[in-house]
Amino acid sequence: MPFLDHVLQVPTYGWKDNNGNLVKPSKKQIVKEFFKRLNIIKDRRNWLPFFSWAKVICLVPFFIVFLRYHFNWWTVLAAFVYSMIVMGTHGTIWHHRFATHGAFKFRNRFWRFFTQNLTINVIPEEIYVISHHVHHAKSDQPGDPYNAQAGFLYCFLADVNHQPIAKNLTEKSYNRVKRLMQHTGVTGNSYAQYQKWGSYVRPSFAIWSWILNWTFWYIIFYLIGGHALACTLFGAAGFWAVGVRTFNYEGHAKGQDKQREGIDFNDKDKSINQLWPGIVAGEWHNNHHLYPKSARSGFKPYQIDLAWCYIKVMHKLGAVRSYRDDKKRFDEQYRIPFLKSKT
């Protein structure tokens, strides 16, 4: 069985039926699977998805304090910029273009660590990276961990129900997981430790990274703007952590055919370029599916790509050693032929 067919933990309801068609579970089945996979008492190997959502829950009090005590025009503006632009762009830079696709390379470990911790730590790299490789291999097909055709809840709870790695990988398959993760700097388990914990990342590394990251950023925000700013931005991070789980449903047109001529050139799946995610986070999704290993996804003049701006600036500063830019290929293969066809 190909590696990407079995690397993720199969949900109870399965990926496809006996005829090879996508299984579209009911909301009740999805919710039941969600809580089953969060049960660390029954199986400690569920610790990573539990930990991921625990961090989201820990951000809720900050959001409540922000709304109750610090809600004014400047904190709302700060929350908007931090959640929509800073957190969104960082997710594209770190989790998407570097950790998953290796679209650029850092000069050294310092700059990797610097970029990794540029914002409040929320999403575990392992949950994002491995499943995203599967997503690209099976985009909008059975086995895609966030297949929009199965509905909103299927995508929204995918980080628990569909994205964790399988708990019964052979040592050979686990070593392939390690190769996909080793460039991220995340400390991984040995195979024996993986069999105990069911994850690549070591629990001690994940917990200490989280504690140190949150402590550092709360102190920094407090020094800049007191508890008001700190609670505001931590609350904003929580808002983003929930909102980002809706992206792939929207980015794949809610499972419908909404691609537009001259805008969405990749017709192998249902991905679309959206103005808002593109501008605030550099997430021009259809472009990305055309050239997933490109450090730039905003290929057209109006397609602002803040993630690419960061990578380019870091390259000029010497922090990024190399990158891949597929804009020229896009122009030659898609934009220019399209324009000629219309003349």
CSV table of C-alpha atoms in Angstrom, one decimal:
chain,number,residue,atom,x,y,z
A,1,MET,CA,0.0,0.0,0.0
A,2,PRO,CA,1.5,3.4,-1.0
A,3,PHE,CA,2.7,5.4,2.0
A,4,LEU,CA,0.3,8.3,1.7
A,5,ASP,CA,-2.6,5.8,1.6
A,6,HIS,CA,-2.0,4.6,5.2
A,7,VAL,CA,0.1,7.3,7.0
A,8,LEU,CA,-3.0,8.9,8.5
A,9,GLN,CA,-5.2,7.3,11.1
A,10,VAL,CA,-8.4,6.2,9.3
A,11,PRO,CA,-11.6,7.4,10.9
A,12,THR,CA,-14.1,4.9,12.1
A,13,TYR,CA,-16.4,5.7,9.2
A,14,GLY,CA,-13.6,5.3,6.7
A,15,TRP,CA,-12.5,7.3,3.7
A,16,LYS,CA,-14.5,5.6,1.0
A,17,ASP,CA,-17.2,3.0,0.6
A,18,ASN,CA,-17.0,-0.4,-1.1
A,19,ASN,CA,-17.5,1.3,-4.5
A,20,GLY,CA,-14.6,3.7,-3.9
A,21,ASN,CA,-16.9,6.7,-3.3
A,22,LEU,CA,-16.3,9.3,-0.7
A,23,VAL,CA,-17.9,8.5,2.7
A,24,LYS,CA,-19.9,11.5,3.9
A,25,PRO,CA,-20.5,10.8,7.5
A,26,SER,CA,-23.4,12.4,9.4
A,27,LYS,CA,-22.8,15.2,11.9
A,28,LYS,CA,-23.4,12.8,14.7
A,29,GLN,CA,-20.7,10.4,13.4
A,30,ILE,CA,-18.2,13.3,13.0
A,31,VAL,CA,-18.8,14.6,16.6
A,32,LYS,CA,-18.7,11.1,18.0
A,33,GLU,CA,-15.3,10.5,16.3
A,34,PHE,CA,-14.1,13.9,17.5
A,35,PHE,CA,-14.6,13.1,21.2
A,36,LYS,CA,-13.4,9.5,20.8
A,37,ARG,CA,-10.1,10.8,19.4
A,38,LEU,CA,-9.7,13.4,22.2
A,39,ASN,CA,-10.1,10.7,24.9
A,40,ILE,CA,-6.6,10.5,26.5
A,41,ILE,CA,-7.8,8.4,29.4
A,42,LYS,CA,-8.8,5.5,27.0
A,43,ASP,CA,-5.7,5.9,24.9
A,44,ARG,CA,-2.8,8.2,25.8
A,45,ARG,CA,-1.8,8.1,22.1
A,46,ASN,CA,-4.6,10.6,21.6
A,47,TRP,CA,-2.5,13.2,23.4
A,48,LEU,CA,-1.5,15.4,20.4
A,49,PRO,CA,-5.0,16.3,19.1
A,50,PHE,CA,-6.1,16.7,22.7
A,51,PHE,CA,-3.1,19.0,23.3
A,52,SER,CA,-3.9,21.0,20.2
A,53,TRP,CA,-7.4,21.7,21.2
A,54,ALA,CA,-6.4,22.3,24.8
A,55,LYS,CA,-4.3,25.2,23.6
A,56,VAL,CA,-7.3,26.7,21.9
A,57,ILE,CA,-9.4,26.3,25.1
A,58,CYS,CA,-6.6,28.0,27.0
A,59,LEU,CA,-6.9,31.0,24.7
A,60,VAL,CA,-10.6,31.5,25.3
A,61,PRO,CA,-10.2,33.2,28.7
A,62,PHE,CA,-8.0,35.8,27.1
A,63,PHE,CA,-10.6,36.5,24.4
A,64,ILE,CA,-13.3,36.9,27.1
A,65,VAL,CA,-11.1,39.3,29.1
A,66,PHE,CA,-10.5,41.2,25.9
A,67,LEU,CA,-14.2,41.5,25.2
A,68,ARG,CA,-15.2,42.3,28.8
A,69,TYR,CA,-12.4,44.7,29.9
A,70,HIS,CA,-10.3,45.9,27.0
A,71,PHE,CA,-12.7,46.3,24.1
A,72,ASN,CA,-12.1,49.6,22.3
A,73,TRP,CA,-11.1,50.8,18.9
A,74,TRP,CA,-7.3,50.4,19.2
A,75,THR,CA,-7.5,46.9,20.7
A,76,VAL,CA,-10.0,45.8,18.1
A,77,LEU,CA,-7.6,47.1,15.4
A,78,ALA,CA,-4.7,45.3,17.1
A,79,ALA,CA,-6.7,42.1,17.3
A,80,PHE,CA,-7.7,42.3,13.7
A,81,VAL,CA,-4.2,42.9,12.4
A,82,TYR,CA,-2.7,40.2,14.6
A,83,SER,CA,-5.3,37.5,13.9
A,84,MET,CA,-6.0,38.2,10.3
A,85,ILE,CA,-2.6,39.3,9.0
A,86,VAL,CA,0.2,38.4,11.4
A,87,MET,CA,-1.1,34.9,12.4
A,88,GLY,CA,-2.4,34.2,9.0
A,89,THR,CA,0.7,35.2,7.1
A,90,HIS,CA,2.9,33.3,9.6
A,91,GLY,CA,0.9,30.2,9.1
A,92,THR,CA,1.5,30.4,5.4
A,93,ILE,CA,5.2,31.0,5.8
A,94,TRP,CA,6.0,28.5,8.5
A,95,HIS,CA,3.4,25.6,8.3
A,96,HIS,CA,2.6,25.8,4.7
A,97,ARG,CA,5.5,26.9,2.6
A,98,PHE,CA,8.4,25.8,4.8
A,99,ALA,CA,7.4,23.0,7.1
A,100,THR,CA,5.2,21.2,4.5
A,101,HIS,CA,6.6,22.0,1.1
A,102,GLY,CA,10.2,23.1,1.7
A,103,ALA,CA,9.7,26.0,-0.7
A,104,PHE,CA,12.7,27.8,0.9
A,105,LYS,CA,15.7,27.0,3.1
A,106,PHE,CA,17.0,28.9,6.1
A,107,ARG,CA,20.6,29.9,6.4
A,108,ASN,CA,20.9,28.3,9.8
A,109,ARG,CA,18.9,26.9,12.8
A,110,PHE,CA,18.6,30.3,14.5
A,111,TRP,CA,16.6,31.8,11.6
A,112,ARG,CA,14.4,28.7,11.5
A,113,PHE,CA,13.8,29.0,15.2
A,114,PHE,CA,13.1,32.7,14.9
A,115,THR,CA,10.5,32.2,12.2
A,116,GLN,CA,8.9,29.2,13.9
A,117,ASN,CA,8.3,31.3,17.0
A,118,LEU,CA,7.4,34.6,15.4
A,119,THR,CA,3.9,34.3,16.7
A,120,ILE,CA,2.0,32.7,19.5
A,121,ASN,CA,2.3,28.9,19.2
A,122,VAL,CA,-1.0,27.3,18.3
A,123,ILE,CA,-0.9,24.5,15.7
A,124,PRO,CA,1.3,21.5,16.1
A,125,GLU,CA,3.5,21.1,13.0
A,126,GLU,CA,3.0,17.3,12.8
A,127,ILE,CA,-0.7,17.5,12.5
A,128,TYR,CA,-0.5,20.1,9.7
A,129,VAL,CA,2.5,18.8,7.7
A,130,ILE,CA,1.9,15.1,7.3
A,131,SER,CA,-1.8,15.4,6.5
A,132,HIS,CA,-1.1,18.3,4.1
A,133,HIS,CA,1.1,16.0,1.9
A,134,VAL,CA,-1.9,13.6,1.8
A,135,HIS,CA,-4.2,16.5,0.9
A,136,HIS,CA,-2.1,17.4,-2.1
A,137,ALA,CA,-1.8,13.8,-3.3
A,138,LYS,CA,-5.6,13.2,-2.9
A,139,SER,CA,-7.1,16.7,-3.3
A,140,ASP,CA,-10.9,16.5,-3.3
A,141,GLN,CA,-10.7,12.7,-3.5
A,142,PRO,CA,-11.5,10.0,-0.9
A,143,GLY,CA,-8.7,10.0,1.6
A,144,ASP,CA,-8.2,13.8,1.5
A,145,PRO,CA,-8.3,14.6,5.2
A,146,TYR,CA,-10.3,17.8,4.7
A,147,ASN,CA,-12.4,17.0,1.7
A,148,ALA,CA,-14.8,19.9,1.3
A,149,GLN,CA,-17.4,17.7,-0.4
A,150,ALA,CA,-18.0,15.9,2.9
A,151,GLY,CA,-19.2,19.2,4.5
A,152,PHE,CA,-18.2,21.9,6.8
A,153,LEU,CA,-17.9,19.9,10.0
A,154,TYR,CA,-15.8,17.2,8.2
A,155,CYS,CA,-13.3,19.9,7.5
A,156,PHE,CA,-13.6,21.9,10.7
A,157,LEU,CA,-12.8,19.0,13.0
A,158,ALA,CA,-10.3,17.4,10.6
A,159,ASP,CA,-7.3,18.1,12.8
A,160,VAL,CA,-8.7,15.6,15.3
A,161,ASN,CA,-10.7,13.2,13.1
A,162,HIS,CA,-8.5,12.9,10.0
A,163,GLN,CA,-5.1,14.5,10.3
A,164,PRO,CA,-3.2,12.7,13.0
A,165,ILE,CA,-0.7,10.0,11.8
A,166,ALA,CA,-1.7,6.4,12.2
A,167,LYS,CA,-0.9,4.6,15.4
A,168,ASN,CA,0.2,1.3,13.8
A,169,LEU,CA,2.9,2.4,11.3
A,170,THR,CA,5.7,0.1,10.6
A,171,GLU,CA,9.2,1.3,11.4
A,172,LYS,CA,9.9,1.8,7.7
A,173,SER,CA,6.8,4.0,7.3
A,174,TYR,CA,7.5,5.9,10.6
A,175,ASN,CA,11.0,6.6,9.2
A,176,ARG,CA,9.4,8.3,6.2
A,177,VAL,CA,7.3,10.4,8.6
A,178,LYS,CA,10.6,11.4,10.3
A,179,ARG,CA,12.1,12.4,6.9
A,180,LEU,CA,9.1,14.6,6.2
A,181,MET,CA,9.5,16.3,9.6
A,182,GLN,CA,13.2,16.5,10.3
A,183,HIS,CA,13.8,19.8,8.6
A,184,THR,CA,11.3,21.6,10.9
A,185,GLY,CA,13.5,21.3,14.0
A,186,VAL,CA,10.7,19.6,15.9
A,187,THR,CA,12.2,17.0,18.2
A,188,GLY,CA,10.9,13.6,17.2
A,189,ASN,CA,10.3,10.3,19.0
A,190,SER,CA,12.2,7.1,18.3
A,191,TYR,CA,10.1,4.3,16.8
A,192,ALA,CA,9.7,2.7,20.3
A,193,GLN,CA,8.6,6.1,21.7
A,194,TYR,CA,6.2,6.5,18.8
A,195,GLN,CA,4.6,3.2,19.6
A,196,LYS,CA,4.1,4.5,23.1
A,197,TRP,CA,2.8,8.0,22.3
A,198,GLY,CA,1.4,7.6,18.8
A,199,SER,CA,3.1,10.7,17.5
A,200,TYR,CA,6.2,12.0,15.9
A,201,VAL,CA,6.7,14.9,18.2
A,202,ARG,CA,7.9,14.2,21.8
A,203,PRO,CA,5.3,15.3,24.4
A,204,SER,CA,8.0,17.0,26.5
A,205,PHE,CA,9.2,19.0,23.5
A,206,ALA,CA,5.7,20.1,22.5
A,207,ILE,CA,4.8,21.1,26.1
A,208,TRP,CA,8.0,23.0,26.8
A,209,SER,CA,7.9,24.8,23.4
A,210,TRP,CA,4.3,25.9,24.1
A,211,ILE,CA,5.1,27.1,27.7
A,212,LEU,CA,8.2,29.1,26.7
A,213,ASN,CA,6.6,30.5,23.6
A,214,TRP,CA,3.5,31.8,25.4
A,215,THR,CA,5.5,33.1,28.3
A,216,PHE,CA,7.9,35.0,26.0
A,217,TRP,CA,5.1,36.6,23.9
A,218,TYR,CA,2.9,37.5,26.9
A,219,ILE,CA,5.9,39.3,28.5
A,220,ILE,CA,6.7,41.1,25.2
A,221,PHE,CA,3.0,42.2,24.7
A,222,TYR,CA,2.7,43.3,28.3
A,223,LEU,CA,5.9,45.4,28.1
A,224,ILE,CA,4.5,47.1,25.0
A,225,GLY,CA,0.9,47.6,26.0
A,226,GLY,CA,0.2,46.1,29.4
A,227,HIS,CA,-2.4,43.4,30.1
A,228,ALA,CA,-4.8,45.0,27.7
A,229,LEU,CA,-2.6,44.4,24.7
A,230,ALA,CA,-1.4,40.9,25.9
A,231,CYS,CA,-5.0,39.7,26.5
A,232,THR,CA,-6.1,41.2,23.2
A,233,LEU,CA,-3.5,39.5,21.1
A,234,PHE,CA,-3.7,36.2,22.9
A,235,GLY,CA,-7.5,36.4,22.4
A,236,ALA,CA,-6.9,37.2,18.8
A,237,ALA,CA,-4.7,34.1,18.4
A,238,GLY,CA,-7.6,32.0,19.8
A,239,PHE,CA,-10.0,33.6,17.2
A,240,TRP,CA,-7.5,32.8,14.5
A,241,ALA,CA,-7.1,29.2,15.8
A,242,VAL,CA,-10.8,28.6,15.3
A,243,GLY,CA,-11.1,30.5,12.1
A,244,VAL,CA,-8.2,28.8,10.3
A,245,ARG,CA,-10.0,25.5,10.7
A,246,THR,CA,-12.6,26.8,8.3
A,247,PHE,CA,-10.2,27.7,5.5
A,248,ASN,CA,-9.9,24.5,3.5
A,249,TYR,CA,-13.7,24.2,3.3
A,250,GLU,CA,-13.8,27.7,1.9
A,251,GLY,CA,-10.6,27.3,-0.1
A,252,HIS,CA,-12.1,24.4,-2.0
A,253,ALA,CA,-15.3,26.2,-2.7
A,254,LYS,CA,-17.4,24.3,-0.1
A,255,GLY,CA,-17.1,21.3,-2.4
A,256,GLN,CA,-18.7,23.0,-5.3
A,257,ASP,CA,-17.4,24.0,-8.8
A,258,LYS,CA,-16.7,27.7,-8.4
A,259,GLN,CA,-13.5,28.1,-10.5
A,260,ARG,CA,-13.4,31.2,-12.7
A,261,GLU,CA,-11.8,31.4,-16.1
A,262,GLY,CA,-8.6,33.4,-16.1
A,263,ILE,CA,-8.3,33.3,-12.3
A,264,ASP,CA,-8.2,29.7,-11.4
A,265,PHE,CA,-6.0,27.7,-13.7
A,266,ASN,CA,-5.7,24.4,-11.8
A,267,ASP,CA,-8.7,22.4,-12.8
A,268,LYS,CA,-7.5,19.1,-11.2
A,269,ASP,CA,-9.4,19.9,-8.0
A,270,LYS,CA,-11.9,22.4,-6.6
A,271,SER,CA,-9.4,24.8,-5.1
A,272,ILE,CA,-10.0,28.5,-5.8
A,273,ASN,CA,-8.2,31.8,-5.4
A,274,GLN,CA,-10.0,34.0,-2.9
A,275,LEU,CA,-9.3,37.7,-2.5
A,276,TRP,CA,-9.4,37.9,1.3
A,277,PRO,CA,-7.2,35.0,2.3
A,278,GLY,CA,-4.9,36.0,-0.5
A,279,ILE,CA,-4.4,39.6,0.6
A,280,VAL,CA,-4.2,39.0,4.4
A,281,ALA,CA,-2.2,35.7,4.4
A,282,GLY,CA,-0.8,35.2,0.9
A,283,GLU,CA,-3.0,32.2,0.5
A,284,TRP,CA,-3.9,32.1,-3.2
A,285,HIS,CA,-5.0,28.6,-3.0
A,286,ASN,CA,-5.6,27.6,-6.6
A,287,ASN,CA,-2.2,29.0,-7.5
A,288,HIS,CA,-0.7,27.1,-4.6
A,289,HIS,CA,-2.1,23.8,-5.9
A,290,LEU,CA,-0.6,24.6,-9.3
A,291,TYR,CA,2.9,25.1,-7.8
A,292,PRO,CA,2.9,23.8,-4.2
A,293,LYS,CA,6.6,24.1,-3.8
A,294,SER,CA,6.8,27.7,-4.8
A,295,ALA,CA,7.7,30.2,-2.1
A,296,ARG,CA,5.4,32.7,-3.9
A,297,SER,CA,1.7,32.1,-4.6
A,298,GLY,CA,0.6,35.6,-5.6
A,299,PHE,CA,1.5,35.5,-9.3
A,300,LYS,CA,-0.7,38.3,-10.7
A,301,PRO,CA,-0.1,42.0,-10.0
A,302,TYR,CA,-3.1,42.4,-7.7
A,303,GLN,CA,-2.3,39.1,-5.8
A,304,ILE,CA,-0.6,40.6,-2.8
A,305,ASP,CA,1.6,37.9,-1.1
A,306,LEU,CA,2.8,39.0,2.4
A,307,ALA,CA,4.3,35.6,3.0
A,308,TRP,CA,6.4,35.9,-0.1
A,309,CYS,CA,7.4,39.5,1.0
A,310,TYR,CA,8.8,38.0,4.3
A,311,ILE,CA,10.7,35.3,2.6
A,312,LYS,CA,12.2,37.7,0.0
A,313,VAL,CA,13.2,40.2,2.7
A,314,MET,CA,14.8,37.4,4.8
A,315,HIS,CA,16.7,36.3,1.7
A,316,LYS,CA,18.1,39.8,1.2
A,317,LEU,CA,19.1,39.8,4.8
A,318,GLY,CA,20.8,36.4,4.4
A,319,ALA,CA,18.5,34.6,6.8
A,320,VAL,CA,17.0,32.5,3.9
A,321,ARG,CA,19.6,30.7,1.8
A,322,SER,CA,17.5,29.8,-1.2
A,323,TYR,CA,13.9,29.7,-2.4
A,324,ARG,CA,11.8,28.5,-5.3
A,325,ASP,CA,9.7,31.1,-7.3
A,326,ASP,CA,7.4,29.7,-10.0
A,327,LYS,CA,5.9,33.0,-11.2
A,328,LYS,CA,7.8,32.8,-14.5
A,329,ARG,CA,6.5,29.3,-15.1
A,330,PHE,CA,3.0,30.4,-14.2
A,331,ASP,CA,3.3,33.3,-16.7
A,332,GLU,CA,4.7,31.0,-19.5
A,333,GLN,CA,2.3,28.1,-18.9
A,334,TYR,CA,-0.9,29.8,-18.0
A,335,ARG,CA,-1.2,33.6,-17.9
A,336,ILE,CA,0.3,34.4,-21.3
A,337,PRO,CA,-1.4,31.6,-23.2
A,338,PHE,CA,-4.7,32.6,-21.7
A,339,LEU,CA,-4.3,36.3,-22.7
A,340,LYS,CA,-3.3,35.2,-26.2
A,341,SER,CA,-6.4,33.1,-26.5
A,342,LYS,CA,-8.6,36.1,-25.8
A,343,THR,CA,-7.0,38.3,-28.5
